[in-house]
Coordinates of C-alpha atoms and ligand atoms in Angstrom, one line a residue:
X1 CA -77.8 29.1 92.1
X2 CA -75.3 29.9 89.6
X3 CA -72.9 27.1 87.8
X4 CA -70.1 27.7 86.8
X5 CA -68.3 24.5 85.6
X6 CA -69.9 21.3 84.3
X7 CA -69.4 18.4 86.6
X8 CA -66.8 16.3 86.8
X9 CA -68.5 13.3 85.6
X10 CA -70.4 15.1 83.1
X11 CA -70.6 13.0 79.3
X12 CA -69.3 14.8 76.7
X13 CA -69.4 13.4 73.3
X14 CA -70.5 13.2 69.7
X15 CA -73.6 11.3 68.1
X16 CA -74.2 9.6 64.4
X17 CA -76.5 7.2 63.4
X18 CA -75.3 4.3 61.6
X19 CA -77.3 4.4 58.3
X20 CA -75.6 8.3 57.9
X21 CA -71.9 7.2 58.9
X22 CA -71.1 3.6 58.1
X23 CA -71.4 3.7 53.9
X24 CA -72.3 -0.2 52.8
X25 CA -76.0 0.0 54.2
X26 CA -77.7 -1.9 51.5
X27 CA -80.4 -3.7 53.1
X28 CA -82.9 -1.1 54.2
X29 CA -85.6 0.8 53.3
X30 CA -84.1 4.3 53.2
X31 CA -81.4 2.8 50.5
X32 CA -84.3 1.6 48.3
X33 CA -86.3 5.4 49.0
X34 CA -82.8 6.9 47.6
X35 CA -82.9 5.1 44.7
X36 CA -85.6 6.8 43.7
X37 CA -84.8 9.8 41.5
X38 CA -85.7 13.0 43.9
X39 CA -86.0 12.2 46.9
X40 CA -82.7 13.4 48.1
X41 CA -81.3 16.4 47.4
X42 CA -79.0 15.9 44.7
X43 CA -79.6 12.3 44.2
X44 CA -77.1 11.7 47.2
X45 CA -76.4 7.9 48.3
X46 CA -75.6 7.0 51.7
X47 CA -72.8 4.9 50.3
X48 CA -69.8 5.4 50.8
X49 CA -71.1 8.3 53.8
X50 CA -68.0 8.2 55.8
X51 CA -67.0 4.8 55.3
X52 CA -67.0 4.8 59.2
X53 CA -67.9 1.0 58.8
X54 CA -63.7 0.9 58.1
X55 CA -62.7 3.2 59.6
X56 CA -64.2 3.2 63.3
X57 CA -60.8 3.0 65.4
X58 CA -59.4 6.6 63.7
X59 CA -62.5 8.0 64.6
X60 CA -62.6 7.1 67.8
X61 CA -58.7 7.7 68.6
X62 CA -59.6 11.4 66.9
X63 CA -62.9 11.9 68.8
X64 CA -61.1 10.8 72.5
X65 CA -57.9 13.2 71.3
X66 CA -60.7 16.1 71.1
X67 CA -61.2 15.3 74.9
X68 CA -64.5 13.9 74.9
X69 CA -65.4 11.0 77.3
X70 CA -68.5 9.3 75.3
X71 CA -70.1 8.3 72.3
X72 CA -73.3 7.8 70.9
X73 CA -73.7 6.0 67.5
X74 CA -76.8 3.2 66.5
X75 CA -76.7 0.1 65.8
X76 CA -77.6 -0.9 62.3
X77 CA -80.7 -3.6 62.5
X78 CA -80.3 -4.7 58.6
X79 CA -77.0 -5.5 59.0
X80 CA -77.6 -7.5 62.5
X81 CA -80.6 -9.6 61.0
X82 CA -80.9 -9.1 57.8
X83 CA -83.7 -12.1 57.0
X84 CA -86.2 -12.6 59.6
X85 CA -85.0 -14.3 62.6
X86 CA -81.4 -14.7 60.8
X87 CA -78.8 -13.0 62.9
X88 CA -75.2 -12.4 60.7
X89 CA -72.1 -13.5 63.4
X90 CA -70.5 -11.0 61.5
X91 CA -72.4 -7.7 62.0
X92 CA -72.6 -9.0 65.7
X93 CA -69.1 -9.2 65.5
X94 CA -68.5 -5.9 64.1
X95 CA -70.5 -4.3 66.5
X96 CA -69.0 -5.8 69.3
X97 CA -65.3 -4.9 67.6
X98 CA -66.9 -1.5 68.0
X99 CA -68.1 -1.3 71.6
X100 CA -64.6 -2.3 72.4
X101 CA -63.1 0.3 70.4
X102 CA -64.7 2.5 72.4
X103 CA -64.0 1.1 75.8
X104 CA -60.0 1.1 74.4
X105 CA -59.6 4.6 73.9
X106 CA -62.3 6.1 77.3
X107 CA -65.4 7.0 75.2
X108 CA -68.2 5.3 77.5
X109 CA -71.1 4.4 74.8
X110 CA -74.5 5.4 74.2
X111 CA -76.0 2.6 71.6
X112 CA -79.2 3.7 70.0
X113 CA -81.2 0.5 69.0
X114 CA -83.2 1.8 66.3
X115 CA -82.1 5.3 64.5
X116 CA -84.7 5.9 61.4
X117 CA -83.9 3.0 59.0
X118 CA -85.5 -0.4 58.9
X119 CA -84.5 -4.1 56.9
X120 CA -86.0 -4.1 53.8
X121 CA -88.3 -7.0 55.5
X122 CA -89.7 -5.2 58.3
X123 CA -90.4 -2.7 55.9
X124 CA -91.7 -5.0 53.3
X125 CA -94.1 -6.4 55.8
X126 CA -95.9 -2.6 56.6
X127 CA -92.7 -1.0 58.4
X128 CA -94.1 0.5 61.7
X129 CA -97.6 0.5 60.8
X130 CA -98.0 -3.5 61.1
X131 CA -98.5 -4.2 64.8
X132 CA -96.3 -7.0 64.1
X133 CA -92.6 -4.9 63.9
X134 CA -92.9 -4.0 67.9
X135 CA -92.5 -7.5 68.3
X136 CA -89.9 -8.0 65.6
X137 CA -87.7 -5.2 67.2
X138 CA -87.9 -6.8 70.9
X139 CA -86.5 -10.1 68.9
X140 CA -83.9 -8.2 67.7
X141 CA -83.3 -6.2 70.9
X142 CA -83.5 -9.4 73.3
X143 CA -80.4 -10.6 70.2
X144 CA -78.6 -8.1 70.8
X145 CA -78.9 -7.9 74.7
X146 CA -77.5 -11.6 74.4
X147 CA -74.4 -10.9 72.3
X148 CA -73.8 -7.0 73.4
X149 CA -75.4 -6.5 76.8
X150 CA -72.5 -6.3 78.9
X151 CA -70.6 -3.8 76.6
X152 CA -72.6 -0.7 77.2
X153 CA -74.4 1.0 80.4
X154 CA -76.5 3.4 78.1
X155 CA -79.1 2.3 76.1
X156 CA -81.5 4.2 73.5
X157 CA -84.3 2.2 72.1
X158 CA -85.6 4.4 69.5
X159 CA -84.5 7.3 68.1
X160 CA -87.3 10.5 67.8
X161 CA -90.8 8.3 67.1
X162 CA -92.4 11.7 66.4
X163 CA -90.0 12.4 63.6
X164 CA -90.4 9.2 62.4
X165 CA -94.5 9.6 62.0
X166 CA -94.4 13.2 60.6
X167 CA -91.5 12.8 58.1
X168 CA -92.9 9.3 57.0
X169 CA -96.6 9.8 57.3
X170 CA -97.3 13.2 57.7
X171 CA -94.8 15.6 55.4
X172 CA -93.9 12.0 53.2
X173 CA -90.9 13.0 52.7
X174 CA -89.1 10.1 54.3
X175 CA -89.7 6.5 53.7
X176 CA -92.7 5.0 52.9
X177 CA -93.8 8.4 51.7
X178 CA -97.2 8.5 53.3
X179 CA -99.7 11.7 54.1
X180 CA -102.1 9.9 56.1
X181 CA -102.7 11.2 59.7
X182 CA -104.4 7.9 60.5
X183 CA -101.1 5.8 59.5
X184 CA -98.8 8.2 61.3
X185 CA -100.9 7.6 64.3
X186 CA -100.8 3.8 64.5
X187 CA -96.7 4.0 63.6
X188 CA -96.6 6.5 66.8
X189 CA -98.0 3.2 68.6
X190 CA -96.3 1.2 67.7
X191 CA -93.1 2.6 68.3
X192 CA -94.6 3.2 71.7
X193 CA -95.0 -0.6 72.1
X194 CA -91.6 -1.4 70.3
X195 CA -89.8 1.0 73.1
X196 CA -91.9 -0.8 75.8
X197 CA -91.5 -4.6 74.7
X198 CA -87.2 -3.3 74.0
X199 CA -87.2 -1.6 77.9
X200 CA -88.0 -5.2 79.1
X201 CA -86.3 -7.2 77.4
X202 CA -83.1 -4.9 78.0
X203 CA -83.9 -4.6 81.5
X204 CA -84.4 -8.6 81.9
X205 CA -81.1 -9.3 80.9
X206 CA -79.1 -6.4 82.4
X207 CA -81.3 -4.8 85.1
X208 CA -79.0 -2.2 86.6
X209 CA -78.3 -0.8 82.6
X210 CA -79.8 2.6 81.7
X211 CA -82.3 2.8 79.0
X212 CA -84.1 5.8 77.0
X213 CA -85.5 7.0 74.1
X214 CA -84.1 9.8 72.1
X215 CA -87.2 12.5 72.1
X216 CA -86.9 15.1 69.2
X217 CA -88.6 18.2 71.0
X218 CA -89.2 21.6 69.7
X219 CA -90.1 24.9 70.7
X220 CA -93.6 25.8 69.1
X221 CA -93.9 29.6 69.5
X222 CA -96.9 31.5 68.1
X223 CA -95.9 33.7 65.6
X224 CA -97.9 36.4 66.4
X225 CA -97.9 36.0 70.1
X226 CA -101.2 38.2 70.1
X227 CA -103.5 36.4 67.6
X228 CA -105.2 33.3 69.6
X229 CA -105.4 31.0 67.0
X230 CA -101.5 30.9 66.6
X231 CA -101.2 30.4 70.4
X232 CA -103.9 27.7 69.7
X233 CA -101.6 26.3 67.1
X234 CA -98.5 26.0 68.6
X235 CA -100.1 24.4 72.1
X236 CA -101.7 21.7 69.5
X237 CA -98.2 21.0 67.6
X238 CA -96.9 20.8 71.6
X239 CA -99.4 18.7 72.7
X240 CA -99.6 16.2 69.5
X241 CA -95.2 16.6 69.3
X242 CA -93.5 17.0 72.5
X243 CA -95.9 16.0 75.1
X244 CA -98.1 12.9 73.7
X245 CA -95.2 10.7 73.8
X246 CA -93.5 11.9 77.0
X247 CA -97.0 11.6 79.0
X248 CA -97.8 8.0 77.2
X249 CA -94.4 7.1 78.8
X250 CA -95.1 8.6 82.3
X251 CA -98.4 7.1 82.6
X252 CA -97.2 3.6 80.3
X253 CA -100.5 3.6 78.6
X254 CA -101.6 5.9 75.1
X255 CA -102.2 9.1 75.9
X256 CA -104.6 11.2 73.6
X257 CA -104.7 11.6 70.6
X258 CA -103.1 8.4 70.2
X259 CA -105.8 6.5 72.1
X260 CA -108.0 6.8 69.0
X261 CA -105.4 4.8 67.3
X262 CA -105.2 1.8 69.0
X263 CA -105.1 0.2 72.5
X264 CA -101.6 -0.3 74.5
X265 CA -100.1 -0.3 77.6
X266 CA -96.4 -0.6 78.8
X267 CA -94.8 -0.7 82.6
X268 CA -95.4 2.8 84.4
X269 CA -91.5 3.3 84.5
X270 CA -90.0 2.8 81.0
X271 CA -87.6 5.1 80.8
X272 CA -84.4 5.9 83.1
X273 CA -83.4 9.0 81.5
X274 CA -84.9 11.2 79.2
X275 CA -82.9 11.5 76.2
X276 CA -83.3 14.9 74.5
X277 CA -82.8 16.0 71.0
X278 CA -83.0 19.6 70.8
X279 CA -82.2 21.6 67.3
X280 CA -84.5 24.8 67.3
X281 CA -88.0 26.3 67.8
X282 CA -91.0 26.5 65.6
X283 CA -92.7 29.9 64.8
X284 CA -96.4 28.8 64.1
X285 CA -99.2 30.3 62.2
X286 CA -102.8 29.3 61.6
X287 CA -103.4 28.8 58.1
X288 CA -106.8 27.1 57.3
X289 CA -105.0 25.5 53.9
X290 CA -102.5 23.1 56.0
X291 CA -105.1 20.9 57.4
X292 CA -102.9 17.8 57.6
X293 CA -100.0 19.7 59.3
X294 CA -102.5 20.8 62.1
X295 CA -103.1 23.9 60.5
X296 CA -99.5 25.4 61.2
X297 CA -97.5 26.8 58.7
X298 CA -94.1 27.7 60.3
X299 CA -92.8 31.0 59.6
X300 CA -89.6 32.8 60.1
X301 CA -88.4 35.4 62.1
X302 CA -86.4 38.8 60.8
X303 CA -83.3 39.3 62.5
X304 CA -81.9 36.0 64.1
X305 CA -79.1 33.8 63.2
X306 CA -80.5 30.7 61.0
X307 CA -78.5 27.7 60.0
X308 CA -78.2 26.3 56.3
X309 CA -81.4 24.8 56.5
X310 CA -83.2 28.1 57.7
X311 CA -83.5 26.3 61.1
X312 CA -83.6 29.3 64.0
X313 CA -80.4 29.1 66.3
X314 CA -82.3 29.5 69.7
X315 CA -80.1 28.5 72.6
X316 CA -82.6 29.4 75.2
X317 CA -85.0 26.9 73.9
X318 CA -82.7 24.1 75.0
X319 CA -83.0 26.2 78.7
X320 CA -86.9 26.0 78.5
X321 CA -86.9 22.5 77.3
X322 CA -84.9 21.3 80.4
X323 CA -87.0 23.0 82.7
X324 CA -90.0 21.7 81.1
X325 CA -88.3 18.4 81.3
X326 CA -87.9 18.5 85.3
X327 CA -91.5 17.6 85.8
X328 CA -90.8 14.0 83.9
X329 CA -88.1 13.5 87.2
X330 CA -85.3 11.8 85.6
X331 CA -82.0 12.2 84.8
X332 CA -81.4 13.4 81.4
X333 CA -78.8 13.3 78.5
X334 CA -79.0 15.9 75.4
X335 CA -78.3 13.3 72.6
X336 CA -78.5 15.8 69.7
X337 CA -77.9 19.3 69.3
X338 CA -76.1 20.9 66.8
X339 CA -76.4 23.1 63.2
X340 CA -75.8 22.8 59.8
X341 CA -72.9 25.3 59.2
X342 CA -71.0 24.7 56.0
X343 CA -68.8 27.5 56.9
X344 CA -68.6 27.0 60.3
X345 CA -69.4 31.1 61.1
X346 CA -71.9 29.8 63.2
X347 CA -71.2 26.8 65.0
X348 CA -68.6 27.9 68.0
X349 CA -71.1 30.1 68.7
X350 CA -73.7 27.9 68.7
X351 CA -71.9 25.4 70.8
X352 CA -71.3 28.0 73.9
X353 CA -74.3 29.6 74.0
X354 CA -76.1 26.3 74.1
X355 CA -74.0 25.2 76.6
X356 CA -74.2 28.3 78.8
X357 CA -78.0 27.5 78.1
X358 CA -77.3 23.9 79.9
X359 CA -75.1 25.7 83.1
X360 CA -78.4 27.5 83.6
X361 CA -80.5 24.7 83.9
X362 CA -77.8 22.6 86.0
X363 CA -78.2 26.1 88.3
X364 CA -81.8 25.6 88.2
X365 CA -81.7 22.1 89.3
X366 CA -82.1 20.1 86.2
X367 CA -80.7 16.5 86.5
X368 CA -78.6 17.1 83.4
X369 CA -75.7 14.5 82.8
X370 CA -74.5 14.8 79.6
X371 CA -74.5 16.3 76.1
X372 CA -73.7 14.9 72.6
X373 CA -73.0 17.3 69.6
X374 CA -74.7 16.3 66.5
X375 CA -72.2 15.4 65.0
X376 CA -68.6 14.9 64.6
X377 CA -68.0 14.6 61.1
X378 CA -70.5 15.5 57.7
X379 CA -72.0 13.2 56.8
X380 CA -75.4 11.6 54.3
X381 CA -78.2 13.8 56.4
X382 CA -81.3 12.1 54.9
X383 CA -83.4 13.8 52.4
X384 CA -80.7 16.6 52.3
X385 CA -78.3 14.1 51.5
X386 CA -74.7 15.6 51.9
X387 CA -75.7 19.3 51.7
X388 CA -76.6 19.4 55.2
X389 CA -73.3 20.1 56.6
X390 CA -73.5 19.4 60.4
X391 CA -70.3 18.4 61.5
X392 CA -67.4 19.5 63.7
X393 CA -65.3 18.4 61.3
X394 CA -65.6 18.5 57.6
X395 CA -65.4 15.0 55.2
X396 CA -63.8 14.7 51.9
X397 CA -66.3 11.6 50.7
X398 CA -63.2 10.9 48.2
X399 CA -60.4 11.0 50.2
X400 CA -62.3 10.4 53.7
X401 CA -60.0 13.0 55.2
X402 CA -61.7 14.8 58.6
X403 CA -60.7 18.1 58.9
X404 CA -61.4 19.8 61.9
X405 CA -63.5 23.0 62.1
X406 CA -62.4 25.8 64.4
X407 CA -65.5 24.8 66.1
X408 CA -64.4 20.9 67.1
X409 CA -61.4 22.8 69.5
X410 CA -64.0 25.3 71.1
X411 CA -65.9 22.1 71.8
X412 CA -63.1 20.1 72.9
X413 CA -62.3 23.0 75.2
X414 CA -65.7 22.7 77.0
X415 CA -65.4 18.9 77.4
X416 CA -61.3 19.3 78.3
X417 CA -62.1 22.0 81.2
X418 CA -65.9 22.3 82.2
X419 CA -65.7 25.6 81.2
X420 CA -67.3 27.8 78.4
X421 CA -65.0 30.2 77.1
X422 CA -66.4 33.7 76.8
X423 CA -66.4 34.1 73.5
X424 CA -68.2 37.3 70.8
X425 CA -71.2 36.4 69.4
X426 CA -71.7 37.1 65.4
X427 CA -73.9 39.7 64.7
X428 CA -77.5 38.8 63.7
X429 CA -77.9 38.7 60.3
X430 CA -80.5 40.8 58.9
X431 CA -83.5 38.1 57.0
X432 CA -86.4 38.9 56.2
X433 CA -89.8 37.9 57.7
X434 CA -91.1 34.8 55.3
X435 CA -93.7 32.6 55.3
X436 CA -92.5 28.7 54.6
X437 CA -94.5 25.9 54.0
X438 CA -95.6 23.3 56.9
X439 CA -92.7 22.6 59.7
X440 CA -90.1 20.4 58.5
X441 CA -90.0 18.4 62.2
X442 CA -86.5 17.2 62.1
Ligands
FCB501 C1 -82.1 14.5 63.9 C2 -81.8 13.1 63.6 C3 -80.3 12.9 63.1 C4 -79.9 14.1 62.2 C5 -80.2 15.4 62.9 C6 -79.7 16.6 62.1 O1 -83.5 14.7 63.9 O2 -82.0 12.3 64.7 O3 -80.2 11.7 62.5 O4 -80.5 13.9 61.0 O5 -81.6 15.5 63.1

């Protein structure tokens, strides 16, 4: 069947994550990893970001005014218990200030529980490798149920646990800076019983609510579709990254390789939607030299359109993805999708054909209910630090002035009418064929 318009009801909105918005976040681990001379590009702090903390209400009147009906945006846990069982009145507060914003001007929000960044104490006390922080995060999920519950309908535990163990514990690139396979299995565990333990306490307070975790999932291509041991490759890096965690969730116990790691189980229904972040796909290669990266070393293809950060602009992986995603039988919401575009030649572009991506899947009978451009305004993009530009609209980290990119009125077109405008494509730029170092899974 062919779709033509979006549905009615359809969620349209933007997504940020507190740590790379709000400015002020001085109690967590990622502030103490920027500190550190290197690690991000530039020596960028995520203070003052976009001083979002402030300035919330503007925002929100200027993201309604661009027609869209939702918003997803995290929840920051340092600022909400910043000492061990010590909850601050204020953050609650805040937060609460915030959720009603929301309500105030139509934006229904999605509130991601945990997105990356962890209180310097949970992270003092071994981070997501101590068994321990799943039950710290239900105490501070079950808090936040208490004061918050009522306020939102959508609920996203943890933000991309895969991410979280490669960039972490794999690549080190990202706080605590490990390469240890073993470590980045247990932490893929434990976020696993962290998203299990927060599904039941959410649910015991609010039943009807929906709750989901924010899966980062790629395309892995071989990049030599003829030579087996890249086909053998890129099923391993979709095994171990897209599927591992989806079929642990389906089944609510570990599913290989993670049952090497540790034991766990969770209730067989732990998710009511599939939240999916989708950015690009993953050319892979064998190469015997990247061991701890699975043997793939990601290489990129001549003759597509790449963003800033080299990543592929592949709309129909988002079509595949859904598909793939039908056989999970849920509902789901894209939470991310979007490009880092300083110049914005890119991005309306991006933004149509990904969404003409979504009407085919809609067609093909995917339970698709809403989509959430990463992001509405620039802002501190982790170990890039401000050179990542992936906004709709530009910010002056001075002035905090938003200005609008051309693409911010093709998307609020989309989310106005239910329509994608038929719009010419840029021609593909002619790059060369290189060879990069391991996949940068982000
Ligand atoms: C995702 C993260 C998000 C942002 C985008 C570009 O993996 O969830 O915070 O960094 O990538």
């Amino acid at each position: 069947m062919t779709i033509e318009r979006f549905p009615n009801d359809f969620l349209w909105g933007t997504a940020t994550a507190a740590h790379q918005v709000e400015g002020g976040n001085h109690g967590n681990d990622w502030w103490s990893w920027e500190s550190q001379p290197g690690r991000i590009k530039n020596n960028d702090r995520s203070d003052p970001a976009c001083d979002h903390y402030n300035r919330y209400r503007d925002d929100f009147r200027l993201l309604a005014g661009l027609h869209q009906n939702a918003h997803r945006f995290s929840l920051e846990w340092s600022r909400i218990e910043p000492r061990p069982g010590e909850f601050s009145a204020e953050a609650i507060a805040h937060y609460r200030d915030v959720l009603e914003a929301l309500r105030a001007v139509g934006l229904e929000p999605v509130v991601t529980l945990h997105h990356f960044t962890n209180p310097t104490w949970v992270a003092q006390a071994g981070g997501w490798d101590a068994p321990e922080t799943a039950e710290r995060f239900a105490r501070y999920v079950d808090r936040v149920m208490l004061e918050l519950g009522t306020l939102a309908n959508y609920w996203v535990t943890i933000n991309e646990p895969t991410v979280v163990a490669y960039q972490g514990y794999v690549h080190g690139e990202w706080p605590p800076g490990r390469r240890e396979l073993g470590a980045a299995a247990r932490v893929l565990v434990n976020l696993l019983r962290g998203h299990w333990l927060a599904y039941e306490r959410i649910k015991s307070h609010r039943p009807e609510t929906r709750v989901g975790l924010a899966h980062h999932l790629r395309v892995f291509d071989a990049a030599r579709s003829w030579a087996p041991q890249d086909r053998l490759v890129a099923a391993a890096f979709e095994r171990v990254f897209n599927e591992t965690m989806l079929r642990s969730l389906r089944e609510g116990r570990l599913a290989f390789p993670l049952t090497r790691a540790g034991k766990a189980s969770g209730p067989h229904q732990s998710q009511d939607f599939i939240g999916l972040n989708y950015y690009t796909r993953e050319l892979v290669k064998f190469n015997h030299r990247y061991r701890a990266e699975l043997f793939g070393q990601r290489v990129l293809k001549e003759h597509v359109l790449r963003s800033d950060l080299d990543w592929e602009v592949y709309p129909d992986g988002l079509y595949r993805t859904l598909i793939r995603l039908q056989r999970e039988r849920l509902p789901v919401l894209v939470l991310e999708n979007g490009i880092a575009d300083r110049g914005d030649q890119l991005r309306p572009a991006f933004i149509t054909r990904h969404a003409r991506a979504m009407l085919r899947a809609l067609g093909a009978g995917v339970p698709l209910k809403g989509y959430f451009h990463w992001t509405c305004f620039d802002n501190f993009e982790w170990a890039e630090g401000y050179s990542a530009q992936f906004g709709l609209a530009a910010n002056d980290l001075v002035t905090q002035e938003r200005s609008l990119r051309p693409s911010a009125r093709v998307f609020a077109e989309i989310c106005r009418t239910g329509l994608v405008p038929v719009s010419a494509e840029p021609p593909p730029e002619p790059a060369g064929r290189t060879e990069a170092g391991p996949p940068d899974l982000r």
